[in-house]
Amino acid sequence: MIDSILAVIVLIIAGWAIAKNYDAKVVLFIAALVLLYSGLLLGHNVLGAKATTGLSWVDPFKVIKDQFVRQYSNAGLIILTLFGFAAYMSHIGAYDMVIKVLTKPLSTSASRSS
């Protein structure tokens, strides 16, 4: 019962912080750490018996690391890399140059037909 009450309190505080325009990524990360460590303090295992690091206070960080690896080893990492590449190309002006080169044949054909 205390687990549920604590989870609701942490979620309410996290929702309040996000509503007050705190960075959502940081708020949710801290909320996850608070919930994982409170679970440890209440006697729950955050990892299975075979997956534990041997130090219970390090296990929440292993949970987070495993979750990052699971999330970004799939299509997420590919999409993240492509968006980074597109932002860099836009920043250096390559996007504008590609548009100019690709639309040049259209402008020459339009001037011939006039």
PDB file of C-alpha atoms in Angstrom:
ATOM      1  CA  MET A   1       0.000   0.000   0.000  1.00  0.00           C
ATOM      2  CA  ILE A   2       2.812   2.405   0.829  1.00  0.00           C
ATOM      3  CA  ASP A   3       4.355   1.576  -2.554  1.00  0.00           C
ATOM      4  CA  SER A   4       1.278   2.818  -4.380  1.00  0.00           C
ATOM      5  CA  ILE A   5       0.986   5.958  -2.267  1.00  0.00           C
ATOM      6  CA  LEU A   6       4.644   6.796  -2.851  1.00  0.00           C
ATOM      7  CA  ALA A   7       4.284   6.220  -6.602  1.00  0.00           C
ATOM      8  CA  VAL A   8       1.255   8.514  -6.772  1.00  0.00           C
ATOM      9  CA  ILE A   9       3.093  11.225  -4.812  1.00  0.00           C
ATOM     10  CA  VAL A  10       6.135  11.021  -7.096  1.00  0.00           C
ATOM     11  CA  LEU A  11       3.924  11.147 -10.196  1.00  0.00           C
ATOM     12  CA  ILE A  12       2.014  14.164  -8.882  1.00  0.00           C
ATOM     13  CA  ILE A  13       5.271  15.993  -8.140  1.00  0.00           C
ATOM     14  CA  ALA A  14       6.628  15.085 -11.583  1.00  0.00           C
ATOM     15  CA  GLY A  15       3.428  16.306 -13.251  1.00  0.00           C
ATOM     16  CA  TRP A  16       3.586  19.548 -11.283  1.00  0.00           C
ATOM     17  CA  ALA A  17       7.236  20.082 -12.267  1.00  0.00           C
ATOM     18  CA  ILE A  18       6.476  19.482 -15.940  1.00  0.00           C
ATOM     19  CA  ALA A  19       3.503  21.868 -15.721  1.00  0.00           C
ATOM     20  CA  LYS A  20       5.879  24.489 -14.240  1.00  0.00           C
ATOM     21  CA  ASN A  21       8.004  24.152 -17.428  1.00  0.00           C
ATOM     22  CA  TYR A  22      10.881  22.213 -15.934  1.00  0.00           C
ATOM     23  CA  ASP A  23      12.685  20.067 -18.492  1.00  0.00           C
ATOM     24  CA  ALA A  24      10.511  16.970 -18.886  1.00  0.00           C
ATOM     25  CA  LYS A  25      13.443  14.643 -19.590  1.00  0.00           C
ATOM     26  CA  VAL A  26      15.213  15.615 -16.385  1.00  0.00           C
ATOM     27  CA  VAL A  27      12.023  15.474 -14.305  1.00  0.00           C
ATOM     28  CA  LEU A  28      11.094  12.007 -15.572  1.00  0.00           C
ATOM     29  CA  PHE A  29      14.658  10.735 -15.118  1.00  0.00           C
ATOM     30  CA  ILE A  30      14.750  11.934 -11.509  1.00  0.00           C
ATOM     31  CA  ALA A  31      11.265  10.528 -10.870  1.00  0.00           C
ATOM     32  CA  ALA A  32      12.403   7.143 -12.200  1.00  0.00           C
ATOM     33  CA  LEU A  33      15.465   7.178  -9.953  1.00  0.00           C
ATOM     34  CA  VAL A  34      13.353   8.128  -6.928  1.00  0.00           C
ATOM     35  CA  LEU A  35      10.915   5.298  -7.643  1.00  0.00           C
ATOM     36  CA  LEU A  36      13.695   2.751  -8.202  1.00  0.00           C
ATOM     37  CA  TYR A  37      15.535   3.699  -5.010  1.00  0.00           C
ATOM     38  CA  SER A  38      12.335   3.825  -2.978  1.00  0.00           C
ATOM     39  CA  GLY A  39      11.584   0.319  -4.225  1.00  0.00           C
ATOM     40  CA  LEU A  40      14.999  -0.770  -3.001  1.00  0.00           C
ATOM     41  CA  LEU A  41      14.431   0.833   0.394  1.00  0.00           C
ATOM     42  CA  LEU A  42      11.072  -0.929   0.675  1.00  0.00           C
ATOM     43  CA  GLY A  43      12.734  -4.291   0.066  1.00  0.00           C
ATOM     44  CA  HIS A  44      11.927  -4.926  -3.594  1.00  0.00           C
ATOM     45  CA  ASN A  45      14.441  -6.132  -6.169  1.00  0.00           C
ATOM     46  CA  VAL A  46      14.760  -3.814  -9.135  1.00  0.00           C
ATOM     47  CA  LEU A  47      16.610  -6.509 -11.078  1.00  0.00           C
ATOM     48  CA  GLY A  48      16.237 -10.247 -11.094  1.00  0.00           C
ATOM     49  CA  ALA A  49      18.505 -12.319  -8.864  1.00  0.00           C
ATOM     50  CA  LYS A  50      20.709 -13.356 -11.794  1.00  0.00           C
ATOM     51  CA  ALA A  51      20.963  -9.872 -13.328  1.00  0.00           C
ATOM     52  CA  THR A  52      21.989  -8.023 -10.177  1.00  0.00           C
ATOM     53  CA  THR A  53      25.294  -6.178 -10.017  1.00  0.00           C
ATOM     54  CA  GLY A  54      25.999  -7.333  -6.480  1.00  0.00           C
ATOM     55  CA  LEU A  55      25.591  -3.827  -5.079  1.00  0.00           C
ATOM     56  CA  SER A  56      21.947  -2.997  -4.587  1.00  0.00           C
ATOM     57  CA  TRP A  57      22.513   0.766  -4.777  1.00  0.00           C
ATOM     58  CA  VAL A  58      23.989   0.360  -8.298  1.00  0.00           C
ATOM     59  CA  ASP A  59      21.103  -1.771  -9.610  1.00  0.00           C
ATOM     60  CA  PRO A  60      18.842   1.205 -10.509  1.00  0.00           C
ATOM     61  CA  PHE A  61      21.571   2.582 -12.758  1.00  0.00           C
ATOM     62  CA  LYS A  62      21.893  -0.830 -14.414  1.00  0.00           C
ATOM     63  CA  VAL A  63      18.129  -0.825 -14.998  1.00  0.00           C
ATOM     64  CA  ILE A  64      18.402   2.579 -16.665  1.00  0.00           C
ATOM     65  CA  LYS A  65      21.415   1.506 -18.741  1.00  0.00           C
ATOM     66  CA  ASP A  66      19.627  -1.644 -19.885  1.00  0.00           C
ATOM     67  CA  GLN A  67      16.571   0.398 -20.835  1.00  0.00           C
ATOM     68  CA  PHE A  68      18.668   2.846 -22.879  1.00  0.00           C
ATOM     69  CA  VAL A  69      20.378  -0.024 -24.686  1.00  0.00           C
ATOM     70  CA  ARG A  70      17.045  -1.699 -25.387  1.00  0.00           C
ATOM     71  CA  GLN A  71      15.454   1.524 -26.681  1.00  0.00           C
ATOM     72  CA  TYR A  72      18.271   2.842 -28.839  1.00  0.00           C
ATOM     73  CA  SER A  73      19.564  -0.382 -30.315  1.00  0.00           C
ATOM     74  CA  ASN A  74      16.494  -0.586 -32.518  1.00  0.00           C
ATOM     75  CA  ALA A  75      15.185   1.898 -35.038  1.00  0.00           C
ATOM     76  CA  GLY A  76      15.413   4.724 -32.518  1.00  0.00           C
ATOM     77  CA  LEU A  77      19.167   5.058 -32.905  1.00  0.00           C
ATOM     78  CA  ILE A  78      18.903   5.063 -36.683  1.00  0.00           C
ATOM     79  CA  ILE A  79      16.219   7.744 -36.623  1.00  0.00           C
ATOM     80  CA  LEU A  80      18.190   9.780 -34.080  1.00  0.00           C
ATOM     81  CA  THR A  81      21.290   9.616 -36.285  1.00  0.00           C
ATOM     82  CA  LEU A  82      19.356  10.622 -39.399  1.00  0.00           C
ATOM     83  CA  PHE A  83      17.780  13.615 -37.664  1.00  0.00           C
ATOM     84  CA  GLY A  84      21.195  14.688 -36.400  1.00  0.00           C
ATOM     85  CA  PHE A  85      22.643  14.402 -39.906  1.00  0.00           C
ATOM     86  CA  ALA A  86      19.722  16.373 -41.379  1.00  0.00           C
ATOM     87  CA  ALA A  87      20.110  19.113 -38.756  1.00  0.00           C
ATOM     88  CA  TYR A  88      23.841  19.353 -39.454  1.00  0.00           C
ATOM     89  CA  MET A  89      23.301  19.540 -43.222  1.00  0.00           C
ATOM     90  CA  SER A  90      20.732  22.275 -42.712  1.00  0.00           C
ATOM     91  CA  HIS A  91      23.108  24.137 -40.370  1.00  0.00           C
ATOM     92  CA  ILE A  92      25.967  24.216 -42.905  1.00  0.00           C
ATOM     93  CA  GLY A  93      23.652  25.182 -45.777  1.00  0.00           C
ATOM     94  CA  ALA A  94      23.888  21.939 -47.725  1.00  0.00           C
ATOM     95  CA  TYR A  95      20.106  21.627 -47.799  1.00  0.00           C
ATOM     96  CA  ASP A  96      19.727  24.974 -49.597  1.00  0.00           C
ATOM     97  CA  MET A  97      22.441  24.055 -52.103  1.00  0.00           C
ATOM     98  CA  VAL A  98      20.771  20.730 -52.929  1.00  0.00           C
ATOM     99  CA  ILE A  99      17.458  22.504 -53.543  1.00  0.00           C
ATOM    100  CA  LYS A 100      19.189  25.041 -55.788  1.00  0.00           C
ATOM    101  CA  VAL A 101      20.955  22.324 -57.815  1.00  0.00           C
ATOM    102  CA  LEU A 102      17.837  20.176 -58.148  1.00  0.00           C
ATOM    103  CA  THR A 103      15.586  23.059 -59.223  1.00  0.00           C
ATOM    104  CA  LYS A 104      18.073  24.478 -61.757  1.00  0.00           C
ATOM    105  CA  PRO A 105      16.916  22.172 -64.599  1.00  0.00           C
ATOM    106  CA  LEU A 106      13.339  23.253 -63.948  1.00  0.00           C
ATOM    107  CA  SER A 107      14.207  26.936 -64.240  1.00  0.00           C
ATOM    108  CA  THR A 108      16.110  26.426 -67.533  1.00  0.00           C
ATOM    109  CA  SER A 109      13.262  24.423 -69.066  1.00  0.00           C
ATOM    110  CA  ALA A 110      10.743  27.052 -67.997  1.00  0.00           C
ATOM    111  CA  SER A 111      12.784  29.813 -69.667  1.00  0.00           C
ATOM    112  CA  ARG A 112      13.017  27.789 -72.932  1.00  0.00           C
ATOM    113  CA  SER A 113       9.263  27.282 -73.141  1.00  0.00           C
ATOM    114  CA  SER A 114       8.563  31.018 -72.784  1.00  0.00           C
TER     115      SER A 114
END
